[in-house]
Amino acid sequence: MISDLPLWLSILVSAFVVLGALLTMAGCFGLIRLKSFYLRIHGPTMGTSMGGGLILLASAIYFTVTRERLVVHELVIFLFVTLTTPVTLMLLARATLFRDRVEGNAGVPQRPEKTETSASP
């Protein structure tokens, strides 16, 4: 029962959930408020990575203490989200950058100039 929880556990879990929710909300506001796609892709990744991670940490602590055994479901979810979020971000950004360059859209970063490097003897 929730009323039987120790005060320290309630405060710790509540703090992680509230902080995680605030970070997730900040990521959502970034998605809405930022002007271009290239700026918008950063907001949700922060919310997903750090905000979701704190909520998962709160869940892991709560269920580990209340069930008196280690709960690893949250750790697996965190690992999966941590590995897939940056890859998804990179693929979306590269696909959009490629499309914008092909279409000739303004304000798109150009490819860096390739420089010849001299081999030292």
PDB file of C-alpha atoms in Angstrom:
ATOM      1  CA  MET A   1       0.000   0.000   0.000  1.00  0.00           C
ATOM      2  CA  ILE A   2       1.259   3.468  -0.869  1.00  0.00           C
ATOM      3  CA  SER A   3       0.607   4.872   2.608  1.00  0.00           C
ATOM      4  CA  ASP A   4       3.076   2.308   4.031  1.00  0.00           C
ATOM      5  CA  LEU A   5       5.999   3.672   1.998  1.00  0.00           C
ATOM      6  CA  PRO A   6       8.879   5.293   3.877  1.00  0.00           C
ATOM      7  CA  LEU A   7       8.966   9.077   3.613  1.00  0.00           C
ATOM      8  CA  TRP A   8      12.440   9.097   2.041  1.00  0.00           C
ATOM      9  CA  LEU A   9      11.264   6.801  -0.752  1.00  0.00           C
ATOM     10  CA  SER A  10       8.191   8.890  -1.457  1.00  0.00           C
ATOM     11  CA  ILE A  11      10.231  12.097  -1.644  1.00  0.00           C
ATOM     12  CA  LEU A  12      12.965  10.552  -3.816  1.00  0.00           C
ATOM     13  CA  VAL A  13      10.592   8.940  -6.301  1.00  0.00           C
ATOM     14  CA  SER A  14       8.386  12.047  -6.438  1.00  0.00           C
ATOM     15  CA  ALA A  15      11.385  14.306  -7.077  1.00  0.00           C
ATOM     16  CA  PHE A  16      12.624  12.107  -9.946  1.00  0.00           C
ATOM     17  CA  VAL A  17       9.154  11.907 -11.507  1.00  0.00           C
ATOM     18  CA  VAL A  18       8.540  15.666 -11.262  1.00  0.00           C
ATOM     19  CA  LEU A  19      12.013  16.563 -12.571  1.00  0.00           C
ATOM     20  CA  GLY A  20      11.670  14.057 -15.413  1.00  0.00           C
ATOM     21  CA  ALA A  21       8.238  15.406 -16.304  1.00  0.00           C
ATOM     22  CA  LEU A  22       9.548  18.993 -16.317  1.00  0.00           C
ATOM     23  CA  LEU A  23      12.411  18.056 -18.637  1.00  0.00           C
ATOM     24  CA  THR A  24      10.024  16.205 -20.924  1.00  0.00           C
ATOM     25  CA  MET A  25       7.711  19.225 -20.947  1.00  0.00           C
ATOM     26  CA  ALA A  26      10.663  21.503 -21.794  1.00  0.00           C
ATOM     27  CA  GLY A  27      11.450  19.226 -24.735  1.00  0.00           C
ATOM     28  CA  CYS A  28       7.845  19.471 -25.906  1.00  0.00           C
ATOM     29  CA  PHE A  29       7.949  23.268 -25.698  1.00  0.00           C
ATOM     30  CA  GLY A  30      11.178  23.199 -27.716  1.00  0.00           C
ATOM     31  CA  LEU A  31       9.424  21.172 -30.392  1.00  0.00           C
ATOM     32  CA  ILE A  32       6.628  23.734 -30.580  1.00  0.00           C
ATOM     33  CA  ARG A  33       8.562  26.990 -30.167  1.00  0.00           C
ATOM     34  CA  LEU A  34      11.721  26.546 -32.242  1.00  0.00           C
ATOM     35  CA  LYS A  35      11.573  27.845 -35.791  1.00  0.00           C
ATOM     36  CA  SER A  36      13.254  25.336 -38.117  1.00  0.00           C
ATOM     37  CA  PHE A  37      13.337  21.580 -38.315  1.00  0.00           C
ATOM     38  CA  TYR A  38      17.050  21.539 -37.573  1.00  0.00           C
ATOM     39  CA  LEU A  39      16.444  23.330 -34.281  1.00  0.00           C
ATOM     40  CA  ARG A  40      13.285  21.373 -33.426  1.00  0.00           C
ATOM     41  CA  ILE A  41      14.973  17.973 -33.464  1.00  0.00           C
ATOM     42  CA  HIS A  42      17.009  18.821 -30.366  1.00  0.00           C
ATOM     43  CA  GLY A  43      14.135  19.579 -27.961  1.00  0.00           C
ATOM     44  CA  PRO A  44      12.389  16.184 -27.956  1.00  0.00           C
ATOM     45  CA  THR A  45      15.669  14.281 -27.696  1.00  0.00           C
ATOM     46  CA  MET A  46      16.426  16.053 -24.438  1.00  0.00           C
ATOM     47  CA  GLY A  47      12.977  15.222 -23.115  1.00  0.00           C
ATOM     48  CA  THR A  48      13.218  11.626 -24.223  1.00  0.00           C
ATOM     49  CA  SER A  49      16.726  11.026 -22.972  1.00  0.00           C
ATOM     50  CA  MET A  50      16.966  12.836 -19.663  1.00  0.00           C
ATOM     51  CA  GLY A  51      13.298  13.286 -18.753  1.00  0.00           C
ATOM     52  CA  GLY A  52      12.332   9.741 -19.615  1.00  0.00           C
ATOM     53  CA  GLY A  53      15.471   8.456 -17.923  1.00  0.00           C
ATOM     54  CA  LEU A  54      14.574  10.139 -14.642  1.00  0.00           C
ATOM     55  CA  ILE A  55      11.026   8.774 -14.767  1.00  0.00           C
ATOM     56  CA  LEU A  56      12.383   5.285 -15.458  1.00  0.00           C
ATOM     57  CA  LEU A  57      14.857   5.687 -12.582  1.00  0.00           C
ATOM     58  CA  ALA A  58      12.010   6.627 -10.245  1.00  0.00           C
ATOM     59  CA  SER A  59      10.062   3.582 -11.387  1.00  0.00           C
ATOM     60  CA  ALA A  60      13.057   1.293 -10.904  1.00  0.00           C
ATOM     61  CA  ILE A  61      13.720   2.604  -7.377  1.00  0.00           C
ATOM     62  CA  TYR A  62      10.072   2.374  -6.375  1.00  0.00           C
ATOM     63  CA  PHE A  63       9.509  -1.174  -7.609  1.00  0.00           C
ATOM     64  CA  THR A  64      12.884  -2.408  -6.364  1.00  0.00           C
ATOM     65  CA  VAL A  65      12.081  -1.236  -2.823  1.00  0.00           C
ATOM     66  CA  THR A  66       8.407  -2.232  -2.741  1.00  0.00           C
ATOM     67  CA  ARG A  67       8.847  -5.666  -4.295  1.00  0.00           C
ATOM     68  CA  GLU A  68      12.098  -6.338  -2.433  1.00  0.00           C
ATOM     69  CA  ARG A  69      13.855  -7.483  -5.591  1.00  0.00           C
ATOM     70  CA  LEU A  70      15.771  -5.816  -8.384  1.00  0.00           C
ATOM     71  CA  VAL A  71      13.570  -4.725 -11.279  1.00  0.00           C
ATOM     72  CA  VAL A  72      15.498  -4.606 -14.538  1.00  0.00           C
ATOM     73  CA  HIS A  73      12.667  -3.827 -16.968  1.00  0.00           C
ATOM     74  CA  GLU A  74      13.296  -0.103 -16.620  1.00  0.00           C
ATOM     75  CA  LEU A  75      17.015  -0.537 -17.220  1.00  0.00           C
ATOM     76  CA  VAL A  76      16.343  -2.392 -20.471  1.00  0.00           C
ATOM     77  CA  ILE A  77      13.891   0.307 -21.587  1.00  0.00           C
ATOM     78  CA  PHE A  78      16.423   3.035 -20.737  1.00  0.00           C
ATOM     79  CA  LEU A  79      19.167   1.226 -22.662  1.00  0.00           C
ATOM     80  CA  PHE A  80      16.924   0.822 -25.702  1.00  0.00           C
ATOM     81  CA  VAL A  81      15.807   4.473 -25.688  1.00  0.00           C
ATOM     82  CA  THR A  82      19.361   5.703 -25.103  1.00  0.00           C
ATOM     83  CA  LEU A  83      20.653   3.742 -28.082  1.00  0.00           C
ATOM     84  CA  THR A  84      17.838   4.447 -30.516  1.00  0.00           C
ATOM     85  CA  THR A  85      17.132   8.140 -29.904  1.00  0.00           C
ATOM     86  CA  PRO A  86      20.483   9.524 -31.175  1.00  0.00           C
ATOM     87  CA  VAL A  87      20.441   7.201 -34.179  1.00  0.00           C
ATOM     88  CA  THR A  88      16.913   8.298 -35.095  1.00  0.00           C
ATOM     89  CA  LEU A  89      17.891  11.952 -34.671  1.00  0.00           C
ATOM     90  CA  MET A  90      20.921  11.523 -36.924  1.00  0.00           C
ATOM     91  CA  LEU A  91      18.957   9.710 -39.653  1.00  0.00           C
ATOM     92  CA  LEU A  92      16.160  12.296 -39.649  1.00  0.00           C
ATOM     93  CA  ALA A  93      18.630  15.189 -39.791  1.00  0.00           C
ATOM     94  CA  ARG A  94      20.668  13.642 -42.615  1.00  0.00           C
ATOM     95  CA  ALA A  95      17.592  12.772 -44.671  1.00  0.00           C
ATOM     96  CA  THR A  96      16.221  16.302 -44.271  1.00  0.00           C
ATOM     97  CA  LEU A  97      19.587  17.868 -45.045  1.00  0.00           C
ATOM     98  CA  PHE A  98      19.921  15.747 -48.196  1.00  0.00           C
ATOM     99  CA  ARG A  99      16.396  16.661 -49.320  1.00  0.00           C
ATOM    100  CA  ASP A 100      16.934  20.362 -48.676  1.00  0.00           C
ATOM    101  CA  ARG A 101      20.231  20.368 -50.592  1.00  0.00           C
ATOM    102  CA  VAL A 102      18.697  18.543 -53.568  1.00  0.00           C
ATOM    103  CA  GLU A 103      15.746  20.951 -53.644  1.00  0.00           C
ATOM    104  CA  GLY A 104      18.087  23.947 -53.283  1.00  0.00           C
ATOM    105  CA  ASN A 105      16.303  25.361 -50.226  1.00  0.00           C
ATOM    106  CA  ALA A 106      17.741  28.505 -48.659  1.00  0.00           C
ATOM    107  CA  GLY A 107      19.397  28.475 -45.271  1.00  0.00           C
ATOM    108  CA  VAL A 108      20.742  24.938 -45.548  1.00  0.00           C
ATOM    109  CA  PRO A 109      24.307  24.314 -44.405  1.00  0.00           C
ATOM    110  CA  GLN A 110      26.526  23.491 -47.366  1.00  0.00           C
ATOM    111  CA  ARG A 111      28.918  20.592 -47.522  1.00  0.00           C
ATOM    112  CA  PRO A 112      32.332  21.365 -46.078  1.00  0.00           C
ATOM    113  CA  GLU A 113      35.120  21.739 -48.616  1.00  0.00           C
ATOM    114  CA  LYS A 114      37.327  18.699 -48.856  1.00  0.00           C
ATOM    115  CA  THR A 115      40.943  19.562 -48.322  1.00  0.00           C
ATOM    116  CA  GLU A 116      43.909  17.639 -49.594  1.00  0.00           C
ATOM    117  CA  THR A 117      46.213  16.599 -46.812  1.00  0.00           C
ATOM    118  CA  SER A 118      49.866  16.188 -47.532  1.00  0.00           C
ATOM    119  CA  ALA A 119      51.491  13.056 -46.314  1.00  0.00           C
ATOM    120  CA  SER A 120      54.537  13.730 -44.177  1.00  0.00           C
ATOM    121  CA  PRO A 121      57.696  11.833 -45.134  1.00  0.00           C
TER     122      PRO A 121
END
